[in-house]
CSV table of C-alpha atoms and ligand atoms in Angstrom, one decimal:
chain,number,residue,atom,x,y,z
G,733,UNK,CA,99.6,86.7,99.2
G,734,UNK,CA,102.9,85.9,98.0
G,735,UNK,CA,104.1,82.3,97.6
G,736,UNK,CA,106.0,82.5,101.3
G,737,UNK,CA,103.3,83.6,103.0
G,738,UNK,CA,101.4,80.2,101.5
G,739,UNK,CA,103.6,78.0,102.7
G,740,UNK,CA,103.9,79.7,106.0
G,741,UNK,CA,100.1,78.3,106.0
G,742,UNK,CA,100.9,75.2,105.5
G,743,UNK,CA,103.6,75.0,108.5
G,744,UNK,CA,100.9,76.7,110.8
G,745,UNK,CA,98.7,73.7,109.6
G,746,UNK,CA,101.4,71.2,110.0
G,747,UNK,CA,102.1,72.3,113.5
G,748,UNK,CA,98.8,72.4,114.0
G,749,UNK,CA,97.9,69.0,112.7
G,750,UNK,CA,100.4,67.7,115.6
G,751,UNK,CA,102.8,66.1,113.6
G,752,UNK,CA,105.3,68.6,114.1
G,753,UNK,CA,106.3,67.5,117.8
G,754,UNK,CA,109.9,67.9,117.4
G,755,UNK,CA,110.8,71.5,116.1
G,756,UNK,CA,114.8,72.2,116.3
G,757,UNK,CA,115.4,75.4,116.1
G,758,UNK,CA,119.1,77.2,114.9
G,759,UNK,CA,119.2,80.9,115.9
G,760,UNK,CA,121.9,84.1,115.5
G,761,UNK,CA,122.4,87.6,116.0
G,762,UNK,CA,119.8,88.7,113.8
G,763,UNK,CA,117.4,87.6,116.5
G,764,UNK,CA,118.8,89.9,119.0
G,765,UNK,CA,118.9,93.3,116.8
G,766,UNK,CA,115.5,94.2,117.5
G,767,UNK,CA,116.9,94.4,121.5
G,768,UNK,CA,119.3,96.8,120.1
G,769,UNK,CA,122.0,94.3,119.9
G,770,UNK,CA,124.1,94.7,116.6
G,771,UNK,CA,125.1,91.6,114.5
G,772,UNK,CA,128.1,90.9,112.9
G,773,UNK,CA,127.6,91.1,109.5
G,774,UNK,CA,125.3,93.6,108.2
G,775,UNK,CA,126.6,96.1,105.9
G,776,UNK,CA,126.2,99.0,107.9
G,777,UNK,CA,125.3,98.3,111.4
G,778,UNK,CA,127.0,95.2,112.2
G,779,UNK,CA,129.8,94.7,114.7
G,780,UNK,CA,132.3,94.0,111.8
G,781,UNK,CA,131.7,97.1,109.9
G,782,UNK,CA,132.2,99.3,113.1
G,783,UNK,CA,135.5,98.0,114.7
G,784,UNK,CA,137.5,100.1,112.6
G,785,UNK,CA,138.1,102.3,115.9
G,786,UNK,CA,139.6,99.6,117.7
G,787,UNK,CA,142.4,99.2,115.0
G,788,UNK,CA,142.0,95.8,114.4
G,789,UNK,CA,144.2,93.8,111.6
G,790,UNK,CA,140.5,92.5,110.0
G,791,UNK,CA,137.5,92.7,111.9
G,792,UNK,CA,137.0,88.9,113.4
G,793,UNK,CA,140.6,89.3,114.8
G,794,UNK,CA,138.5,90.8,118.0
G,795,UNK,CA,137.5,87.0,118.7
G,796,UNK,CA,140.8,85.7,117.7
G,797,UNK,CA,143.1,83.6,120.6
G,798,UNK,CA,146.2,84.5,119.1
G,799,UNK,CA,145.4,88.2,119.0
G,800,UNK,CA,143.5,88.2,122.1
G,801,UNK,CA,146.9,87.1,123.8
G,802,UNK,CA,148.8,90.0,121.8
G,803,UNK,CA,146.2,92.9,123.0
G,804,UNK,CA,142.8,91.8,124.8
G,805,UNK,CA,141.7,95.5,124.5
G,806,UNK,CA,139.4,95.5,121.6
G,807,UNK,CA,137.4,92.6,123.0
G,808,UNK,CA,137.0,93.9,126.2
G,809,UNK,CA,135.7,97.1,124.8
G,810,UNK,CA,133.1,95.0,122.8
G,811,UNK,CA,132.3,92.8,125.7
G,812,UNK,CA,131.5,96.1,127.6
G,813,UNK,CA,128.9,96.6,124.6
G,814,UNK,CA,127.6,93.1,124.3
G,815,UNK,CA,127.4,92.2,128.4
G,816,UNK,CA,124.4,90.5,129.5
G,817,UNK,CA,122.0,92.3,132.1
G,818,UNK,CA,119.1,94.3,132.5
G,819,UNK,CA,119.8,96.5,129.6
G,820,UNK,CA,118.8,94.1,126.9
G,821,UNK,CA,115.1,92.6,126.6
G,822,UNK,CA,114.2,89.5,124.8
G,823,UNK,CA,112.5,90.1,120.9
G,824,UNK,CA,109.3,88.9,119.9
G,825,UNK,CA,111.1,86.0,118.4
G,826,UNK,CA,112.9,84.9,121.9
G,827,UNK,CA,109.1,84.5,122.9
G,828,UNK,CA,107.9,82.7,120.2
G,829,UNK,CA,111.0,80.5,121.1
G,830,UNK,CA,109.9,80.5,124.6
G,831,UNK,CA,106.1,79.7,123.8
G,832,UNK,CA,107.3,76.7,121.5
G,833,UNK,CA,109.0,75.3,124.6
G,834,UNK,CA,105.6,76.0,126.7
G,835,UNK,CA,103.7,73.9,124.2
G,836,UNK,CA,106.1,70.9,124.4
G,837,UNK,CA,107.2,71.6,120.8
G,838,UNK,CA,110.8,72.6,121.2
G,839,UNK,CA,113.2,69.7,120.8
G,840,UNK,CA,116.6,71.8,120.9
G,841,UNK,CA,117.0,75.2,120.5
G,842,UNK,CA,121.1,75.5,118.8
G,843,UNK,CA,121.8,79.2,119.5
G,844,UNK,CA,125.6,81.2,118.1
G,845,UNK,CA,124.4,84.2,120.7
G,846,UNK,CA,125.7,85.2,123.7
G,847,UNK,CA,123.6,87.6,124.7
G,848,UNK,CA,121.7,84.7,127.1
G,849,UNK,CA,118.4,86.4,125.7
G,850,UNK,CA,116.8,82.8,125.4
G,851,UNK,CA,117.2,82.2,128.6
G,852,UNK,CA,115.9,85.4,129.5
G,853,UNK,CA,112.9,84.7,127.5
G,854,UNK,CA,111.8,81.8,129.7
G,855,UNK,CA,113.5,78.6,127.0
G,856,UNK,CA,114.2,76.0,129.7
G,857,UNK,CA,117.9,76.3,129.8
G,858,UNK,CA,118.2,72.0,129.0
G,859,UNK,CA,116.4,72.9,125.6
G,860,UNK,CA,119.4,75.6,124.7
G,861,UNK,CA,122.7,75.1,123.2
G,862,UNK,CA,124.7,77.6,123.4
G,863,UNK,CA,127.2,76.5,120.6
G,864,UNK,CA,129.5,79.4,120.8
G,865,UNK,CA,129.4,79.6,124.3
G,866,UNK,CA,128.0,82.5,126.8
G,867,UNK,CA,129.5,85.3,129.2
G,868,UNK,CA,128.1,83.0,132.0
G,869,UNK,CA,131.8,82.0,133.2
G,870,UNK,CA,134.9,82.7,132.5
G,871,UNK,CA,138.5,80.8,132.9
G,872,UNK,CA,142.4,82.1,132.4
G,873,UNK,CA,143.2,81.2,128.9
G,874,UNK,CA,147.0,80.0,130.4
G,875,UNK,CA,146.1,77.7,133.4
G,876,UNK,CA,142.6,77.0,132.0
G,877,UNK,CA,141.4,77.9,136.2
G,878,UNK,CA,137.9,79.3,136.1
G,879,UNK,CA,137.7,82.7,137.4
G,880,UNK,CA,134.7,82.3,140.3
G,881,UNK,CA,134.1,85.7,140.8
G,882,UNK,CA,131.5,86.7,139.0
G,883,UNK,CA,130.8,89.8,140.5
G,884,UNK,CA,134.1,90.8,140.2
G,885,UNK,CA,134.4,89.8,136.7
G,886,UNK,CA,131.3,91.9,135.6
G,887,UNK,CA,133.1,95.1,137.2
G,888,UNK,CA,135.9,94.5,135.3
G,889,UNK,CA,133.6,94.3,132.2
G,890,UNK,CA,131.6,97.3,133.0
G,891,UNK,CA,135.1,99.5,133.8
G,892,UNK,CA,136.5,98.0,130.6
G,893,UNK,CA,139.2,96.4,132.8
G,894,UNK,CA,141.1,93.2,131.5
G,895,UNK,CA,140.6,91.0,134.3
G,896,UNK,CA,143.7,88.5,135.3
G,897,UNK,CA,144.1,85.2,136.5
G,898,UNK,CA,144.3,85.1,140.4
G,899,UNK,CA,145.3,81.6,141.0
G,900,UNK,CA,148.1,81.7,143.8
G,901,UNK,CA,151.2,79.8,142.1
G,902,UNK,CA,153.7,80.5,144.9
G,903,UNK,CA,155.3,82.9,147.4
G,904,UNK,CA,157.9,85.3,147.2
G,905,UNK,CA,159.8,86.3,150.9
G,906,UNK,CA,159.3,89.5,151.6
G,907,UNK,CA,162.4,90.9,152.7
G,908,UNK,CA,161.0,93.4,155.0
G,909,UNK,CA,159.7,92.7,158.4
G,910,UNK,CA,156.0,92.4,158.7
G,911,UNK,CA,153.9,93.4,162.0
G,912,UNK,CA,155.7,92.0,164.9
G,913,UNK,CA,159.0,91.7,163.7
G,914,UNK,CA,158.0,88.2,161.7
G,915,UNK,CA,158.8,87.5,157.9
G,916,UNK,CA,155.8,87.8,155.3
G,917,UNK,CA,155.1,86.1,152.0
G,918,UNK,CA,153.7,87.7,149.0
G,919,UNK,CA,151.7,85.5,147.1
G,920,UNK,CA,152.4,84.9,143.2
G,921,UNK,CA,149.5,84.9,141.1
G,922,UNK,CA,149.1,83.5,137.8
G,923,UNK,CA,148.1,86.7,136.3
G,924,UNK,CA,146.9,85.2,132.6
G,925,UNK,CA,144.3,87.1,130.7
G,926,UNK,CA,140.7,85.9,132.0
G,927,UNK,CA,138.7,85.2,128.9
G,928,UNK,CA,134.8,84.5,128.8
G,929,UNK,CA,133.8,81.3,128.0
G,930,UNK,CA,132.3,82.4,124.5
G,931,UNK,CA,134.0,80.3,121.3
G,932,UNK,CA,136.5,82.3,119.8
G,933,UNK,CA,137.9,81.3,116.3
G,934,UNK,CA,140.1,78.2,116.1
G,935,UNK,CA,138.7,77.1,119.4
G,936,UNK,CA,136.6,73.7,119.7
G,937,UNK,CA,133.0,74.5,120.4
G,938,UNK,CA,131.2,73.2,123.8
G,939,UNK,CA,131.0,69.4,123.8
G,940,UNK,CA,127.3,69.5,124.3
G,941,UNK,CA,127.3,71.0,120.9
G,942,UNK,CA,128.4,67.4,119.3
G,943,UNK,CA,126.5,65.8,122.0
G,944,UNK,CA,123.6,67.1,121.0
G,945,UNK,CA,123.8,67.8,117.2
G,946,UNK,CA,121.9,64.7,116.4
G,947,UNK,CA,118.8,66.0,117.5
G,948,UNK,CA,118.7,67.9,114.0
G,949,UNK,CA,118.3,64.4,112.2
G,950,UNK,CA,115.2,63.6,114.9
G,951,UNK,CA,113.3,67.0,113.9
G,952,UNK,CA,110.2,66.8,112.1
G,953,UNK,CA,110.3,70.5,111.5
G,954,UNK,CA,113.4,73.1,111.3
G,955,UNK,CA,113.2,76.6,111.9
G,956,UNK,CA,116.6,79.0,110.9
G,957,UNK,CA,116.5,82.5,112.5
G,958,UNK,CA,118.5,85.8,111.7
G,959,UNK,CA,122.0,84.1,110.9
G,960,UNK,CA,124.1,84.7,108.3
G,961,UNK,CA,125.2,80.6,108.4
G,962,UNK,CA,128.4,81.7,107.6
G,963,UNK,CA,130.5,80.1,110.5
G,964,UNK,CA,131.1,76.2,110.7
G,965,UNK,CA,130.3,74.1,111.8
G,966,UNK,CA,127.2,75.6,113.1
G,967,UNK,CA,126.6,76.4,109.4
G,968,UNK,CA,126.4,72.8,108.3
G,969,UNK,CA,123.4,72.0,111.3
G,970,UNK,CA,120.5,72.8,108.8
G,971,UNK,CA,121.7,70.5,106.1
G,972,UNK,CA,121.8,67.8,108.7
G,973,UNK,CA,118.0,67.4,108.7
G,974,UNK,CA,115.9,64.7,107.0
G,975,UNK,CA,115.4,65.5,103.5
G,976,UNK,CA,111.4,65.5,103.7
G,977,UNK,CA,111.6,67.9,106.6
G,978,UNK,CA,110.5,71.3,106.1
G,979,UNK,CA,113.0,73.9,106.8
G,980,UNK,CA,111.8,77.5,107.7
G,981,UNK,CA,113.9,80.8,106.9
G,982,UNK,CA,113.3,83.7,109.3
G,983,UNK,CA,115.8,86.0,108.0
G,984,UNK,CA,116.6,89.6,105.9
G,985,UNK,CA,118.3,87.6,103.2
G,986,UNK,CA,118.3,84.1,102.0
G,987,UNK,CA,121.2,81.8,103.7
G,988,UNK,CA,122.9,78.6,103.3
G,989,UNK,CA,121.3,76.2,101.2
G,990,UNK,CA,117.5,77.5,101.8
G,991,UNK,CA,115.8,77.2,98.3
G,992,UNK,CA,117.7,74.0,97.4
G,993,UNK,CA,115.1,71.4,98.8
G,994,UNK,CA,111.5,71.5,97.8
G,995,UNK,CA,110.0,71.8,101.4
G,996,UNK,CA,112.0,74.9,102.2
G,997,UNK,CA,110.5,77.8,102.9
G,998,UNK,CA,112.1,81.4,103.1
G,999,UNK,CA,110.0,84.4,105.1
G,1000,UNK,CA,112.3,87.3,103.7
G,1001,UNK,CA,112.4,90.0,106.2
G,1002,UNK,CA,112.2,91.1,109.6
G,1003,UNK,CA,112.0,88.2,111.9
G,1004,UNK,CA,109.7,89.4,114.4
G,1005,UNK,CA,107.1,90.0,111.9
G,1006,UNK,CA,108.0,87.1,110.4
G,1007,UNK,CA,107.1,85.1,113.3
G,1008,UNK,CA,104.2,87.3,114.1
G,1009,UNK,CA,102.5,86.1,110.8
G,1010,UNK,CA,103.3,82.2,111.9
G,1011,UNK,CA,101.8,83.0,115.1
G,1012,UNK,CA,98.8,84.9,113.3
G,1013,UNK,CA,98.2,81.3,111.2
G,1014,UNK,CA,98.6,79.4,114.3
G,1015,UNK,CA,96.0,81.2,116.0
G,1016,UNK,CA,98.9,82.0,118.8
G,1017,UNK,CA,99.0,85.8,118.3
G,1018,UNK,CA,97.6,86.7,121.8
G,1019,UNK,CA,99.6,84.3,123.2
G,1020,UNK,CA,102.5,85.5,122.1
G,1021,UNK,CA,102.1,88.9,122.4
G,1022,UNK,CA,101.5,88.6,126.3
G,1023,UNK,CA,104.5,86.1,126.7
G,1024,UNK,CA,106.6,89.1,125.0
G,1025,UNK,CA,105.4,91.8,127.5
G,1026,UNK,CA,105.7,89.6,130.3
B,1113,LIG,P1,125.6,87.7,111.4
B,1113,LIG,O1,126.1,89.2,111.8
B,1113,LIG,O2,126.8,87.1,110.4
B,1113,LIG,O3,124.3,87.7,110.3
B,1113,LIG,C1,123.2,87.5,111.3
B,1113,LIG,C2,122.3,87.2,110.3
B,1113,LIG,O4,120.8,88.0,110.8
B,1113,LIG,C3,122.2,88.3,108.5
B,1113,LIG,O5,121.6,87.6,107.7
B,1113,LIG,C4,121.1,89.3,108.9
B,1113,LIG,O6,120.8,89.6,107.4
B,1113,LIG,C5,120.1,89.1,109.4
B,1113,LIG,N1,119.4,89.5,110.5
B,1113,LIG,C6,119.6,90.7,111.1
B,1113,LIG,N2,118.7,91.6,111.3
B,1113,LIG,C7,117.8,90.7,111.6
B,1113,LIG,C8,116.0,91.2,111.8
B,1113,LIG,N3,115.9,91.9,112.5
B,1113,LIG,N4,115.6,90.2,111.3
B,1113,LIG,C9,115.7,89.0,110.4
B,1113,LIG,N5,117.3,88.9,110.2
B,1113,LIG,C10,118.0,89.7,110.6
B,1113,LIG,O7,125.5,86.8,113.0
B,1113,LIG,P2,125.4,85.2,113.0
B,1113,LIG,O8,125.4,84.1,111.7
B,1113,LIG,O9,124.9,85.2,114.7
B,1113,LIG,O10,131.1,84.2,116.3
B,1113,LIG,O11,127.1,85.3,113.0
B,1113,LIG,C11,127.4,83.6,113.6
B,1113,LIG,C12,129.1,83.8,114.3
B,1113,LIG,O12,129.7,85.1,113.8
B,1113,LIG,C13,128.6,84.7,115.3
B,1113,LIG,O13,128.2,83.5,116.7
B,1113,LIG,C14,129.7,85.3,116.1
B,1113,LIG,C15,130.1,86.0,114.8
B,1113,LIG,O14,132.0,85.7,114.7
B,1113,LIG,C16,131.2,84.4,117.8
B,1113,LIG,O15,130.7,85.5,118.7
B,1113,LIG,C17,132.2,83.6,118.6
């Protein structure tokens, strides 16, 4: 047994003792790679390493508002890949989070992911803070008018087309005579670019993120899973936990300030394997596998 496995047993004992009642979880793209969705920064498989074909000035430009205004096509090419739908199934890690919620132990889940797999796994929406927004809604970047037709949005994305704002801003007099000799007017539309409400670089995070970030200070256990903790302000969340609160990292690599606190536990490797080990130590393994298969 290595050190992390002994520590994981201690974490399990802590949860079983009933003293961990408010578990706060922070997740990133790494919990969805097993579902077939690439993460961003993994050296070979990550999206940023594979965006060369889209001719971007730098990979992050795909989520840059100024760049999107000039050229929305690279983002929509990516959106086609990432758009939530029946294509992707929640992973064991997602199922574990749903299990925590079912056992009334999940205080708040902060996710950076836009794939909506937490909901799909059955984590109650009121426990989830989608810190970087999601594909659930969309609006015009010029007039901010919501684009309400979700079905049309989905069609556009699937066809790789860029949807445009349909808000009527006026009428153009039509010169030609219409039916019955009456003059017909043409509606003038806003036509601005429509963008899903996911947070681009330079945009503010949703209000809910700031309103609920205090929940980290209420945590008696913090779990961080599948994130490089490179993007702020999200990356600052684990540091907001009280000093004596154990923080557990399930990730391929060490990230953020993990390892600087006495009670940090690092379970380095695949996060599904890590949560299975924790579930074993908790005696929850069968329940976890069943929840995942459902
Ligand atoms: P990253 O791609 O930056 O980090 C993913 C982390 O998960 C890395 O540390 C990987 O090593 C790790 N990882 C990958 N697969 C794993 C697995 N199966 N098990 C365990 N760990 C694994 O993704 P995020 O941290 O989520 O912004 O990125 C943060 C933000 O940067 C994203 O929300 C996105 C991006 O720009 C927007 O979309 C607006």
